[in-house]
PDB file of C-alpha atoms in Angstrom:
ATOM      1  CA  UNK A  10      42.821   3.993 -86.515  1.00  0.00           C
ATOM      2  CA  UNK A  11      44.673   7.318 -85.636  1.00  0.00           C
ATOM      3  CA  UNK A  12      43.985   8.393 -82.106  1.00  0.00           C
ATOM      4  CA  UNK A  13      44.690  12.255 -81.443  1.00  0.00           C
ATOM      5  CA  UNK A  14      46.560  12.825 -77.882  1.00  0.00           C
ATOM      6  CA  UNK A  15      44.864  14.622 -75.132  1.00  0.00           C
ATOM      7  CA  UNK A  16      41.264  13.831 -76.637  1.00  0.00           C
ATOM      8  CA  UNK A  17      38.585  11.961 -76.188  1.00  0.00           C
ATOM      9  CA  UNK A  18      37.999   9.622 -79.259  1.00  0.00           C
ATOM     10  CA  UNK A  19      34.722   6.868 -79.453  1.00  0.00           C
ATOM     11  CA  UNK A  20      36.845   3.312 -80.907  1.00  0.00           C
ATOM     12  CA  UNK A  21      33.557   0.957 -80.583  1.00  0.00           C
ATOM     13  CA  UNK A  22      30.093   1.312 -80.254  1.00  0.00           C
ATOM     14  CA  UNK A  23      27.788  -1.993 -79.565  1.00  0.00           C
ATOM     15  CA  UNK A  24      24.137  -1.178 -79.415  1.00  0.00           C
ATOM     16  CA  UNK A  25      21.711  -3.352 -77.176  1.00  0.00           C
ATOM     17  CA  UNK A  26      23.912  -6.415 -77.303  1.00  0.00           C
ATOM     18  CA  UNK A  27      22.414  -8.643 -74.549  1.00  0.00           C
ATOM     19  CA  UNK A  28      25.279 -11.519 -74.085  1.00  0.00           C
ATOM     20  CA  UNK A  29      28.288 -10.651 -72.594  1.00  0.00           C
ATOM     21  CA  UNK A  30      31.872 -10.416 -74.767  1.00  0.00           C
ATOM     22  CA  UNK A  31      35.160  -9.400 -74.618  1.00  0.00           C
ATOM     23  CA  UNK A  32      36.816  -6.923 -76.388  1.00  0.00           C
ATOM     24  CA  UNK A  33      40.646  -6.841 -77.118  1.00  0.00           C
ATOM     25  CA  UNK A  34      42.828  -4.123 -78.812  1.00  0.00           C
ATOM     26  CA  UNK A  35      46.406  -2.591 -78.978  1.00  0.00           C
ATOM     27  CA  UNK A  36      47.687   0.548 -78.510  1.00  0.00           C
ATOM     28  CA  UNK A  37      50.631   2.070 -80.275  1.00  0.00           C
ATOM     29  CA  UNK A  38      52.299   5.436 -79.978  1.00  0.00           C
ATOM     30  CA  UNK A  39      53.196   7.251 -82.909  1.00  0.00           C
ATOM     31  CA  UNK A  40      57.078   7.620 -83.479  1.00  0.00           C
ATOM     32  CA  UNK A  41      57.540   4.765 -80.913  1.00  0.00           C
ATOM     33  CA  UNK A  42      57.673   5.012 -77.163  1.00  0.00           C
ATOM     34  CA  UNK A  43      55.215   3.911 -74.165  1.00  0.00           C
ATOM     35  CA  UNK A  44      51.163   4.455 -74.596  1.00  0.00           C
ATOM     36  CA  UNK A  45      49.951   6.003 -72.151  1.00  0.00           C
ATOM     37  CA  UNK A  46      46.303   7.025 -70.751  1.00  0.00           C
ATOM     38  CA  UNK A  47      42.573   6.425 -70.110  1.00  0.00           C
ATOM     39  CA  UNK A  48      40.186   3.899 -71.675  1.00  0.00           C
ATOM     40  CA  UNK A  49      36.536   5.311 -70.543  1.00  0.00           C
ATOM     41  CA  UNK A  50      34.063   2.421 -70.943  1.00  0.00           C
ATOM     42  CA  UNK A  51      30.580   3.753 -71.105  1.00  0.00           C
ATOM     43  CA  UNK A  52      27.652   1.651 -71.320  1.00  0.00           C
ATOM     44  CA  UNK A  53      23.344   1.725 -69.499  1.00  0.00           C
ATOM     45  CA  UNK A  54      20.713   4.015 -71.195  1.00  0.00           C
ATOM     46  CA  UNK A  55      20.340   7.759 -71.139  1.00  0.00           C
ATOM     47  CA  UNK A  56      19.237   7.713 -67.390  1.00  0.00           C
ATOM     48  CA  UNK A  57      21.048   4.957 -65.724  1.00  0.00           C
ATOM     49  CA  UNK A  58      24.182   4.860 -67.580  1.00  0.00           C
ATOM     50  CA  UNK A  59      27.321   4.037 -65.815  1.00  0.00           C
ATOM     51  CA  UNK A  60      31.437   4.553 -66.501  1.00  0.00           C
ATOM     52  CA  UNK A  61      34.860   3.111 -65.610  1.00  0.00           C
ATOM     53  CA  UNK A  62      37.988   4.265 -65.961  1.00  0.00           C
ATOM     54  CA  UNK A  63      41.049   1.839 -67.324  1.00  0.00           C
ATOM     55  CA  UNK A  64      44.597   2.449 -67.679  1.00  0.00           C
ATOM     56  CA  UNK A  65      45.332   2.737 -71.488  1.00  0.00           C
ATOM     57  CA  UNK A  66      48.025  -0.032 -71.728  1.00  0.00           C
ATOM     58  CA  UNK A  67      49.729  -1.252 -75.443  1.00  0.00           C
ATOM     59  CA  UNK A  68      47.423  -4.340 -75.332  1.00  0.00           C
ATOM     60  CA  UNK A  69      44.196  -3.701 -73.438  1.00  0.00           C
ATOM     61  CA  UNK A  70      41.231  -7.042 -72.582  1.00  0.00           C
ATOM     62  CA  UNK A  71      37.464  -5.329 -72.071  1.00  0.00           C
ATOM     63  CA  UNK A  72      34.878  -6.844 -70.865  1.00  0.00           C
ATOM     64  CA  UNK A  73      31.044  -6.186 -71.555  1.00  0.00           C
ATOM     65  CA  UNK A  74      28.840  -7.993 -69.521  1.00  0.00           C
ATOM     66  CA  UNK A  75      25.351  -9.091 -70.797  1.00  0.00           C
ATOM     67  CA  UNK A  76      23.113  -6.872 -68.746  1.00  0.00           C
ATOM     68  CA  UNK A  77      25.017  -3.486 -70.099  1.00  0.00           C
ATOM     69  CA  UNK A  78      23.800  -1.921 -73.129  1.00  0.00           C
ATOM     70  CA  UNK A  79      24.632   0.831 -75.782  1.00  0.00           C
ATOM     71  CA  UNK A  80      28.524  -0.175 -75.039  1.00  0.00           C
ATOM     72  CA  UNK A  81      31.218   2.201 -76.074  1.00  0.00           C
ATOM     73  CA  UNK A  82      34.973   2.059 -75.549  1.00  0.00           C
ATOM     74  CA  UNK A  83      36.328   5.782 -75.908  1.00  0.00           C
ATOM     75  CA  UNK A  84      40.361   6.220 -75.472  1.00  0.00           C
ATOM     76  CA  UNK A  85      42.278   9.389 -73.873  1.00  0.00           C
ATOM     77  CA  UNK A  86      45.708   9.000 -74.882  1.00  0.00           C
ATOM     78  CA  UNK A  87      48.437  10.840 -73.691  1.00  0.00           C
ATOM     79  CA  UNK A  88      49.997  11.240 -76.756  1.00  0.00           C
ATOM     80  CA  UNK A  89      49.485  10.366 -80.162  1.00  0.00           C
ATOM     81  CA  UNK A  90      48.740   5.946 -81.113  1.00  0.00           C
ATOM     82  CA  UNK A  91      47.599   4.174 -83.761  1.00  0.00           C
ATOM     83  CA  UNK A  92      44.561   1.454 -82.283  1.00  0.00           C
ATOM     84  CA  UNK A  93      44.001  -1.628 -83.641  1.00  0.00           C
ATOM     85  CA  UNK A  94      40.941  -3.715 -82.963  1.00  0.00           C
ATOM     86  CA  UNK A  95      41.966  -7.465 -82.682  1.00  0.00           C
ATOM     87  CA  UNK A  96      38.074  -8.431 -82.046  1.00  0.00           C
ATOM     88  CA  UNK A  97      34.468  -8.860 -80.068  1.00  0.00           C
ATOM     89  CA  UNK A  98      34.827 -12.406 -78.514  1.00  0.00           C
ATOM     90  CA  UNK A  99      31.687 -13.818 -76.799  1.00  0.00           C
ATOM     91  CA  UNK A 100      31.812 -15.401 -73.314  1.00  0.00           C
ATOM     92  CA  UNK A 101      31.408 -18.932 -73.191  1.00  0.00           C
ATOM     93  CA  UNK A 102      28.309 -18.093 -70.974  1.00  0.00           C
ATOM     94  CA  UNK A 103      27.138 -16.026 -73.889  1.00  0.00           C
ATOM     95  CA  UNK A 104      27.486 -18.867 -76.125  1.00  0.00           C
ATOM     96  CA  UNK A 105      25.611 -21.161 -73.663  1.00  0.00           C
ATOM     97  CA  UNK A 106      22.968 -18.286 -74.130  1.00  0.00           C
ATOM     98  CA  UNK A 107      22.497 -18.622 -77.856  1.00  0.00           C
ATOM     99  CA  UNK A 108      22.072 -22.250 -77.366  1.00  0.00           C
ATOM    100  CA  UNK A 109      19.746 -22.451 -74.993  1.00  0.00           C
ATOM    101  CA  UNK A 110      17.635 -19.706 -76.340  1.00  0.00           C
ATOM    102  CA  UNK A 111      17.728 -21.620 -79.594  1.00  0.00           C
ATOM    103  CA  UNK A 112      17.193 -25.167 -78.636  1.00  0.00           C
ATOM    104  CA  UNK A 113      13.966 -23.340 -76.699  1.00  0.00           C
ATOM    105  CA  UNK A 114      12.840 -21.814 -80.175  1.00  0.00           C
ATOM    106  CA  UNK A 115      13.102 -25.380 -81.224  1.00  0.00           C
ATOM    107  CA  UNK A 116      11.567 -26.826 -79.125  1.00  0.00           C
ATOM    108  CA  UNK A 117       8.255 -24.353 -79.465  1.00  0.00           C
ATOM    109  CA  UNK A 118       8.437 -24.064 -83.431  1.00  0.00           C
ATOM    110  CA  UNK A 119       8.358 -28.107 -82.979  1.00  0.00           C
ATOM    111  CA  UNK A 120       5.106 -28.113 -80.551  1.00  0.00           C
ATOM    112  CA  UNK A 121       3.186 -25.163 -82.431  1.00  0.00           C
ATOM    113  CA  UNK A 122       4.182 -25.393 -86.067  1.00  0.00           C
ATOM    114  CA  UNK A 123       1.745 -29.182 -85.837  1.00  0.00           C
ATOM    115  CA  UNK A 124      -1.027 -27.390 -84.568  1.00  0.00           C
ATOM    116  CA  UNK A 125      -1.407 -24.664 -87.323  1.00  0.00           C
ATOM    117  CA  UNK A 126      -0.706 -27.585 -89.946  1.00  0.00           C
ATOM    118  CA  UNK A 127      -3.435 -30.260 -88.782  1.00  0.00           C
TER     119      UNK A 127
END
């Protein structure tokens, strides 16, 4: 995707999320040249949302922990790149997470699913 320079563009949006991932992508300026600039990371609700401020490298590693919600990545570049998103990679606590939650649904499908069928 075509990043303008100088402005403020939204590259990913994750919406109540709750495990924890990382998110990788590269930066390329158009007509060659460094990259240059600020990756904003917002992410919270409407009243307790919270920001941080990156340095826009050519490859850039985010990470979104599993408490914060409505996640978005916005870029400032100082000049004109081309972005390209390499992924959303879960923790290995976040896969731990899944597990566990599932093995738990498992476990109470297993105990109440006999009672309902006699």
């Amino acid at each position: 995707m075509r990043v303008p320079g100088g402005r403020v563009t939204r590259i990913l949006w994750l919406l109540s999320i709750p495990t924890s991932a990382t998110v990788r992508f590269r930066a390329e300026a158009v007509g060659g040249g460094p990259v240059g600039g600020d990756v904003i990371v917002r992410s919270g609700r409407l009243l307790t949302g919270k920001e941080r401020h990156l340095r826009l490298e050519a490859v850039n590693t985010v990470e979104k922990g599993a408490r914060e919600s409505d996640f978005s990545i916005y870029l400032r570049p100082d000049r004109d790149c081309e972005v390209t998103l390499e992924g959303r990679y879960p923790t290995v606590e976040a896969i731990f997470t899944v597990l566990g939650a599932l093995i738990i649904l498992g476990a109470t499908l297993a105990t109440v699913i006999p009672l309902f069928t006699g």
